[in-house]
Amino acid sequence: METFHAISTSSYSSSSSSPSTSFNPWMDPQIWRNLPHRLLIRILAFLPPPAFFRSRCVCKRFYSLLFSDSFLEMHLHLSPHLHWFIFFKNKDLISFNHNKNTHQNQVLEAPIEGFILDPDENTWYCVSFALIPPSFSPSSSSEGLVCWMSDEAGPKTLILYNPMSRTAAQFPPAQRPRLYPSVGLRVGPSSIDAFLAGDDLISPFAVKNLTTESFHVDGGGFFSLWGTNSPLPRLCSLESGRMVLVNGCFYCMNYSPFSVLAYEIASNTWCKIQAPMRRFLRSPSLVECRGRLVLVAAVEKSKLNVPRSVRMWGLQGCGRTWVELERMPHQLYLQFADAEAGRGFDCVGNGDFIAVTIRGSEQVLLFNFYRKGWSWVSQCPFLRHSGGAASGGGLHGFAYMPRLATPAIALLES
């Protein structure tokens, strides 16, 4: 935890207001000194992770709280649910649609770093993934855990990692050989569900066989190893590499032409949903925002008199139709289009926010659904500016909810 603590201490900014002449915001030290131990520990359990790690510098008793099961259990129930984002440099990700062998020779031996964004405070943090082998890439996230998938073609291996507590656990290897499938992850208080879908093409001369494998383990003792569950709909092309979980269903983009694939966990079935304006979309992304599925994409109609823009559609309750929710203001779109320069962009949602990352760039544009406002995020101070767009730089993000403890990870070790 030293890496996160040292960086958060220097980067976390407080937004407290200036004290007035008639009110002192600081509690008398004598009161703090005489607080009962149980009450003091309960107060600390409400702290967000950056503030908690700063508090560990106070004394040995506070420092040891991270190793106290009773405190971690209290923290799980009392700590605020923070809707953050975690980003990785694109050069640390494996793109199997390009030169795989060349990229494998360029993998850095240095520990992989993740860059965490607090969108409410516009604050960045840096965490290290030193325990993750360089032959793994981030593929999904859920409830404070980041899922890493092996890069080598063949039966995939997944690793769950909590960057707050630096705990890791490995899944049993999957059964079917794959290249870079879409990964779905759902972590609960006492259960873990994981899914691998599509991309069974292990040779350029083989016939692609799109299937789904699932894994389940829970605290009740039920343990289901990987197995091929159900085929995907015909004429699918899963190239996005990510799944979005909304109300018990995983969703992912399908290409050529654009559509949305939905996998219902309870019934173990797939279906295809037509995307809005599918012939005129560019860089479509599926995100979860405020409990609903949102499709974000650029709209470009070359022959019709419709202005180019970035739009958002929400999937209706019937699960088949879309309604337009938002449209990027024209002046901002012109600025965004100039920065993007046709390279494409990706989106990830969490809570009230949607983060838009431009491919080959380190810029992040935020949309706040609650306030209906757009804003550029301050540049991450921890990024090493050694590549940029020319060397395939840029950021790739996931929704992230920091947790000091994730009890479900222990189920993979039992």
Coordinates of C-alpha atoms in Angstrom, one line a residue:
M1 CA 0.0 0.0 0.0
E2 CA 3.0 2.4 0.1
T3 CA 2.6 3.4 -3.5
F4 CA -1.0 4.5 -3.2
H5 CA -0.4 6.2 0.1
A6 CA 2.6 8.2 -1.0
I7 CA 0.8 9.4 -4.1
S8 CA -2.6 10.1 -2.6
T9 CA -0.9 12.1 0.2
S10 CA 0.5 14.5 -2.3
S11 CA -2.3 14.6 -4.8
Y12 CA -5.5 14.4 -2.8
S13 CA -7.0 17.9 -2.4
S14 CA -9.5 19.0 0.3
S15 CA -12.4 21.2 -0.7
S16 CA -13.2 22.5 2.8
S17 CA -14.2 26.1 3.0
S18 CA -12.4 28.8 4.9
P19 CA -13.4 29.1 8.6
S20 CA -15.4 32.1 9.5
T21 CA -14.7 34.4 12.4
S22 CA -17.6 33.0 14.5
F23 CA -17.1 29.2 13.7
N24 CA -14.0 27.0 14.2
P25 CA -14.3 23.9 11.9
W26 CA -11.6 22.0 13.9
M27 CA -12.5 19.8 16.8
D28 CA -10.7 20.4 20.1
P29 CA -7.8 17.9 20.2
Q30 CA -8.8 17.1 23.8
I31 CA -12.1 15.8 22.5
W32 CA -10.4 13.6 19.9
R33 CA -8.0 12.3 22.5
N34 CA -10.9 11.2 24.8
L35 CA -13.2 9.6 22.2
P36 CA -13.9 6.0 23.0
H37 CA -11.9 3.6 20.8
R38 CA -15.0 2.0 19.2
L39 CA -16.4 5.4 18.2
L40 CA -13.1 6.6 16.8
I41 CA -12.8 3.4 14.7
R42 CA -16.3 3.9 13.4
I43 CA -15.5 7.4 12.3
L44 CA -12.4 6.2 10.4
A45 CA -14.6 3.5 8.7
F46 CA -16.5 6.4 6.9
L47 CA -13.3 7.7 5.3
P48 CA -12.8 7.3 1.5
P49 CA -9.6 5.3 0.7
P50 CA -7.3 8.3 0.1
A51 CA -8.2 9.9 3.4
F52 CA -7.9 6.5 5.2
F53 CA -4.4 5.8 3.9
R54 CA -3.3 9.3 5.0
S55 CA -4.7 8.5 8.5
R56 CA -2.5 5.4 8.8
C57 CA 0.5 7.8 9.3
V58 CA -1.0 9.0 12.6
C59 CA 0.0 6.0 14.8
K60 CA 0.6 2.3 14.8
R61 CA -3.0 1.6 15.9
F62 CA -4.4 3.3 12.8
Y63 CA -1.7 1.7 10.6
S64 CA -2.8 -1.8 11.7
L65 CA -6.5 -1.2 10.8
L66 CA -5.9 -2.4 7.3
F67 CA -5.2 -5.9 8.8
S68 CA -8.2 -5.9 11.1
D69 CA -11.0 -8.1 9.9
S70 CA -13.5 -6.3 12.2
F71 CA -12.6 -2.9 10.9
L72 CA -12.7 -4.0 7.3
E73 CA -16.1 -5.5 7.7
M74 CA -17.3 -2.2 9.3
H75 CA -15.7 -0.3 6.4
L76 CA -17.6 -2.4 3.9
H77 CA -20.9 -1.3 5.4
L78 CA -20.1 2.3 6.2
S79 CA -17.7 3.6 3.6
P80 CA -19.2 5.8 0.8
H81 CA -19.7 4.1 -2.5
L82 CA -17.4 6.0 -4.8
H83 CA -18.0 5.9 -8.6
W84 CA -14.5 6.4 -10.0
F85 CA -12.6 5.3 -13.1
I86 CA -9.3 3.5 -13.5
F87 CA -7.3 4.0 -16.7
F88 CA -4.3 2.1 -18.2
K89 CA -2.0 3.1 -20.9
N90 CA -2.9 1.6 -24.2
K91 CA 0.6 0.4 -24.8
D92 CA 0.1 -1.9 -21.8
L93 CA -2.9 -3.5 -23.5
I94 CA -2.6 -6.3 -26.1
S95 CA -4.3 -5.6 -29.4
F96 CA -4.8 -8.9 -31.2
N97 CA -6.2 -7.2 -34.3
H98 CA -2.6 -5.9 -35.1
N99 CA 0.9 -7.3 -35.0
K100 CA 0.8 -9.6 -31.9
N101 CA 4.3 -10.9 -32.1
T102 CA 5.9 -7.5 -32.4
H103 CA 3.9 -6.2 -29.5
Q104 CA 4.9 -9.0 -27.3
N105 CA 8.5 -8.1 -27.8
Q106 CA 7.7 -4.6 -26.7
V107 CA 6.0 -5.3 -23.4
L108 CA 7.7 -3.4 -20.7
E109 CA 9.2 -5.2 -17.7
A110 CA 8.4 -2.3 -15.4
P111 CA 5.3 -2.9 -13.1
I112 CA 2.0 -2.0 -14.7
E113 CA 0.5 1.2 -13.3
G114 CA -3.2 2.2 -13.2
F115 CA -4.4 5.8 -13.0
I116 CA -7.5 6.4 -10.9
L117 CA -9.7 9.4 -11.5
D118 CA -12.1 10.8 -8.9
P119 CA -14.5 12.7 -11.2
D120 CA -16.2 14.6 -8.4
E121 CA -12.9 16.1 -7.2
N122 CA -11.1 16.1 -10.6
T123 CA -8.2 14.3 -8.8
W124 CA -5.8 11.6 -10.0
Y125 CA -4.1 8.8 -8.1
C126 CA -1.6 6.2 -9.2
V127 CA -1.6 2.5 -8.1
S128 CA 0.8 -0.2 -9.0
F129 CA 0.0 -3.7 -10.2
A130 CA 3.3 -5.2 -9.4
L131 CA 1.9 -8.7 -8.8
I132 CA 0.4 -9.0 -12.3
P133 CA 2.6 -10.8 -14.8
P134 CA 3.5 -8.7 -17.9
S135 CA 1.7 -11.3 -20.1
F136 CA -1.7 -10.2 -18.7
S137 CA -3.9 -7.3 -19.7
P138 CA -6.8 -5.6 -17.9
S139 CA -10.1 -6.8 -19.3
S140 CA -12.9 -5.9 -16.8
S141 CA -13.7 -4.6 -13.3
S142 CA -16.4 -5.0 -10.7
E143 CA -16.8 -3.9 -7.0
G144 CA -13.2 -2.9 -6.4
L145 CA -11.6 -5.7 -8.4
V146 CA -9.8 -5.5 -11.7
C147 CA -9.8 -8.6 -13.9
W148 CA -6.7 -9.4 -15.9
M149 CA -6.7 -11.9 -18.8
S150 CA -3.7 -13.8 -20.2
D151 CA -2.5 -12.6 -23.6
E152 CA -1.4 -15.9 -25.1
A153 CA -3.7 -17.6 -27.5
G154 CA -5.3 -20.7 -26.0
P155 CA -7.4 -21.5 -22.9
K156 CA -7.6 -18.2 -21.0
T157 CA -6.5 -17.5 -17.4
L158 CA -8.1 -14.7 -15.4
I159 CA -6.7 -13.0 -12.3
L160 CA -8.7 -10.8 -9.9
Y161 CA -6.7 -8.0 -8.2
N162 CA -7.6 -5.5 -5.6
P163 CA -5.2 -2.5 -5.9
M164 CA -6.2 -1.1 -2.5
S165 CA -5.3 -4.2 -0.5
R166 CA -2.9 -5.7 -3.0
T167 CA -4.6 -9.1 -2.9
A168 CA -5.0 -11.4 -5.9
A169 CA -6.6 -14.6 -6.8
Q170 CA -6.5 -16.7 -10.0
F171 CA -9.4 -18.5 -11.8
P172 CA -8.9 -22.0 -13.0
P173 CA -8.0 -22.0 -16.7
A174 CA -10.9 -21.9 -19.1
Q175 CA -11.5 -24.8 -21.4
R176 CA -11.9 -23.5 -25.0
P177 CA -8.9 -21.9 -26.8
R178 CA -9.5 -18.2 -27.6
L179 CA -7.5 -15.2 -28.7
Y180 CA -9.0 -12.1 -27.1
P181 CA -12.6 -12.7 -26.1
S182 CA -15.1 -10.3 -24.5
V183 CA -15.0 -10.7 -20.7
G184 CA -17.9 -10.2 -18.3
L185 CA -17.4 -10.0 -14.5
R186 CA -20.0 -9.7 -11.7
V187 CA -18.7 -9.7 -8.1
G188 CA -21.1 -9.7 -5.2
P189 CA -20.5 -9.7 -1.4
S190 CA -20.3 -13.5 -1.5
S191 CA -20.3 -14.6 -5.1
I192 CA -18.3 -14.3 -8.3
D193 CA -19.6 -14.7 -11.9
A194 CA -17.3 -14.5 -14.9
F195 CA -18.0 -15.0 -18.6
L196 CA -15.9 -15.4 -21.8
A197 CA -17.7 -14.9 -25.0
G198 CA -16.6 -15.2 -28.7
D199 CA -13.3 -15.0 -30.5
D200 CA -12.5 -18.7 -30.7
L201 CA -10.4 -18.0 -33.8
I202 CA -7.0 -19.5 -32.9
S203 CA -5.8 -19.6 -36.5
P204 CA -6.3 -17.2 -39.4
F205 CA -7.4 -20.3 -41.5
A206 CA -9.8 -21.6 -38.9
V207 CA -13.6 -21.2 -38.9
K208 CA -14.7 -18.8 -36.1
N209 CA -17.0 -20.5 -33.6
L210 CA -18.7 -18.0 -31.3
T211 CA -19.5 -19.6 -27.9
T212 CA -19.8 -18.6 -24.2
E213 CA -18.1 -20.0 -21.2
S214 CA -19.1 -19.2 -17.7
F215 CA -17.7 -19.6 -14.2
H216 CA -19.5 -19.3 -10.8
V217 CA -18.6 -19.6 -7.2
D218 CA -20.5 -18.4 -4.1
G219 CA -20.3 -18.6 -0.3
G220 CA -22.9 -21.3 -0.2
G221 CA -20.4 -23.8 -1.5
F222 CA -21.6 -23.9 -5.1
F223 CA -18.6 -24.0 -7.5
S224 CA -19.2 -24.2 -11.2
L225 CA -16.1 -24.6 -13.4
W226 CA -15.8 -23.2 -16.9
G227 CA -18.1 -24.8 -19.4
T228 CA -19.5 -23.9 -22.8
N229 CA -23.0 -22.7 -22.2
S230 CA -24.6 -21.3 -25.2
P231 CA -23.8 -20.2 -28.8
L232 CA -24.0 -16.5 -29.8
P233 CA -26.4 -15.4 -32.5
R234 CA -25.3 -15.9 -36.0
L235 CA -23.2 -13.4 -37.9
C236 CA -21.6 -11.9 -34.8
S237 CA -18.3 -10.1 -34.6
L238 CA -17.3 -9.3 -31.0
E239 CA -14.4 -6.9 -31.4
S240 CA -15.0 -4.5 -28.5
G241 CA -13.4 -6.9 -25.9
R242 CA -15.7 -5.6 -23.1
M243 CA -19.1 -6.3 -21.6
V244 CA -21.4 -4.0 -19.6
L245 CA -23.5 -5.4 -16.8
V246 CA -27.0 -3.8 -16.4
N247 CA -29.8 -5.3 -14.4
G248 CA -28.7 -8.9 -14.7
C249 CA -27.7 -8.8 -18.3
F250 CA -24.4 -8.4 -20.0
Y251 CA -24.3 -6.2 -23.2
C252 CA -21.6 -5.9 -25.8
M253 CA -21.2 -4.3 -29.2
N254 CA -21.5 -6.3 -32.4
Y255 CA -19.9 -5.0 -35.6
S256 CA -20.6 -5.2 -39.3
P257 CA -23.3 -3.9 -39.1
F258 CA -23.5 -2.3 -35.7
S259 CA -25.9 -4.0 -33.2
V260 CA -26.0 -4.8 -29.5
L261 CA -25.7 -8.3 -28.1
A262 CA -27.4 -9.1 -24.8
Y263 CA -26.7 -12.1 -22.6
E264 CA -29.3 -12.8 -19.9
I265 CA -27.5 -14.6 -17.0
A266 CA -30.6 -16.2 -15.5
S267 CA -31.8 -17.8 -18.7
N268 CA -28.4 -18.4 -20.2
T269 CA -29.5 -17.0 -23.6
W270 CA -28.3 -14.4 -26.1
C271 CA -30.3 -12.0 -28.2
K272 CA -29.5 -9.3 -30.7
I273 CA -30.8 -5.7 -30.4
Q274 CA -30.8 -3.3 -33.3
A275 CA -28.7 -0.2 -32.6
P276 CA -30.1 3.3 -33.4
M277 CA -28.9 4.9 -36.6
R278 CA -26.6 1.9 -37.1
R279 CA -25.5 2.8 -40.6
F280 CA -24.3 6.2 -39.5
L281 CA -22.5 5.5 -36.2
R282 CA -18.8 5.8 -35.6
S283 CA -16.9 4.6 -32.5
P284 CA -20.0 3.2 -30.7
S285 CA -19.5 2.3 -27.0
L286 CA -21.9 0.8 -24.4
V287 CA -21.8 2.1 -20.9
E288 CA -23.7 1.7 -17.7
C289 CA -24.9 5.0 -16.2
R290 CA -27.3 5.5 -13.3
G291 CA -28.6 1.9 -13.7
R292 CA -29.4 2.0 -17.4
L293 CA -27.6 1.0 -20.6
V294 CA -26.4 3.9 -22.7
L295 CA -25.0 3.8 -26.2
V296 CA -22.6 6.6 -27.0
A297 CA -21.4 7.2 -30.6
A298 CA -20.6 9.8 -33.2
V299 CA -23.2 10.3 -35.8
E300 CA -22.0 11.1 -39.3
K301 CA -24.4 11.3 -42.3
S302 CA -22.4 12.4 -45.3
K303 CA -25.3 12.8 -47.8
L304 CA -28.1 13.9 -45.5
N305 CA -28.6 17.3 -44.0
V306 CA -28.0 16.2 -40.3
P307 CA -25.3 17.9 -38.3
R308 CA -22.5 15.7 -37.1
S309 CA -22.5 15.2 -33.4
V310 CA -21.8 12.8 -30.5
R311 CA -25.1 11.4 -29.1
M312 CA -26.3 9.2 -26.3
W313 CA -29.2 6.8 -26.4
G314 CA -30.8 4.9 -23.5
L315 CA -32.3 1.4 -23.9
Q316 CA -35.9 1.5 -22.9
G317 CA -37.5 -0.9 -20.3
C318 CA -38.8 -3.2 -23.1
G319 CA -35.2 -3.9 -24.0
R320 CA -35.7 -3.4 -27.7
T321 CA -36.0 0.3 -28.4
W322 CA -33.8 3.3 -27.8
V323 CA -34.5 6.9 -26.9
E324 CA -32.0 9.8 -27.5
L325 CA -30.9 11.2 -24.1
E326 CA -28.2 13.8 -24.8
R327 CA -26.3 15.4 -27.6
M328 CA -22.9 17.1 -27.3
P329 CA -23.2 20.9 -27.8
H330 CA -22.1 21.9 -31.3
Q331 CA -19.3 24.2 -30.1
L332 CA -17.9 21.5 -27.9
Y333 CA -18.3 18.9 -30.6
L334 CA -16.1 21.1 -33.0
Q335 CA -13.4 21.2 -30.3
F336 CA -13.8 17.5 -29.6
A337 CA -13.6 16.6 -33.3
D338 CA -10.5 18.7 -33.7
A339 CA -8.8 16.9 -30.9
E340 CA -10.0 13.5 -32.0
A341 CA -9.0 14.0 -35.7
G342 CA -10.9 10.9 -36.8
R343 CA -8.9 8.5 -34.7
G344 CA -11.9 7.3 -32.8
F345 CA -12.8 7.3 -29.1
D346 CA -14.0 5.0 -26.3
C347 CA -16.4 5.5 -23.4
V348 CA -16.9 4.1 -19.9
G349 CA -19.7 5.0 -17.5
N350 CA -20.0 4.9 -13.7
G351 CA -22.6 6.5 -11.5
D352 CA -23.5 9.9 -12.8
F353 CA -20.5 10.2 -15.1
I354 CA -19.4 9.1 -18.6
A355 CA -15.7 9.4 -19.4
V356 CA -14.7 9.7 -23.1
T357 CA -11.1 8.9 -24.0
I358 CA -9.7 9.8 -27.4
R359 CA -7.6 7.0 -29.0
G360 CA -3.9 7.9 -29.1
S361 CA -4.5 10.8 -26.7
E362 CA -4.3 11.2 -22.9
Q363 CA -7.3 13.6 -22.9
V364 CA -10.4 12.7 -21.0
L365 CA -13.8 14.4 -21.5
L366 CA -16.4 13.9 -18.7
F367 CA -20.2 14.1 -19.0
N368 CA -22.2 14.5 -15.8
F369 CA -25.7 13.1 -16.3
Y370 CA -27.0 14.7 -13.1
R371 CA -25.8 18.2 -13.9
K372 CA -26.1 17.8 -17.7
G373 CA -22.6 19.3 -18.1
W374 CA -19.4 18.5 -20.1
S375 CA -15.9 19.2 -18.9
W376 CA -12.3 18.3 -19.8
V377 CA -10.4 16.6 -17.1
S378 CA -7.1 18.0 -15.9
Q379 CA -4.2 16.0 -17.4
C380 CA -3.1 13.1 -15.2
P381 CA 0.2 14.2 -13.6
F382 CA 1.4 10.6 -13.2
L383 CA 1.5 9.7 -16.9
R384 CA 4.9 9.4 -18.5
H385 CA 4.8 11.5 -21.6
S386 CA 7.2 9.4 -23.6
G387 CA 5.1 8.3 -26.5
G388 CA 1.9 10.1 -27.3
A389 CA -0.2 9.3 -30.3
A390 CA 2.7 8.4 -32.5
S391 CA 3.7 5.4 -30.4
G392 CA 0.2 4.2 -29.8
G393 CA -0.3 6.0 -26.4
G394 CA -3.6 6.9 -24.9
L395 CA -5.8 5.7 -22.1
H396 CA -8.2 2.7 -21.8
G397 CA -10.6 2.9 -18.9
F398 CA -12.9 0.9 -16.7
A399 CA -15.5 1.7 -14.1
Y400 CA -14.0 1.4 -10.6
M401 CA -15.4 1.4 -7.1
P402 CA -12.5 1.4 -4.6
R403 CA -12.8 -1.1 -1.8
L404 CA -10.3 -1.7 1.1
A405 CA -11.5 -5.3 1.3
T406 CA -13.3 -7.6 -1.2
P407 CA -14.3 -10.8 0.7
A408 CA -15.5 -12.6 -2.4
I409 CA -11.9 -12.9 -3.7
A410 CA -11.2 -15.5 -1.0
L411 CA -13.7 -17.8 -2.7
L412 CA -11.2 -18.5 -5.4
E413 CA -8.7 -19.6 -2.9
S414 CA -11.0 -22.0 -1.0

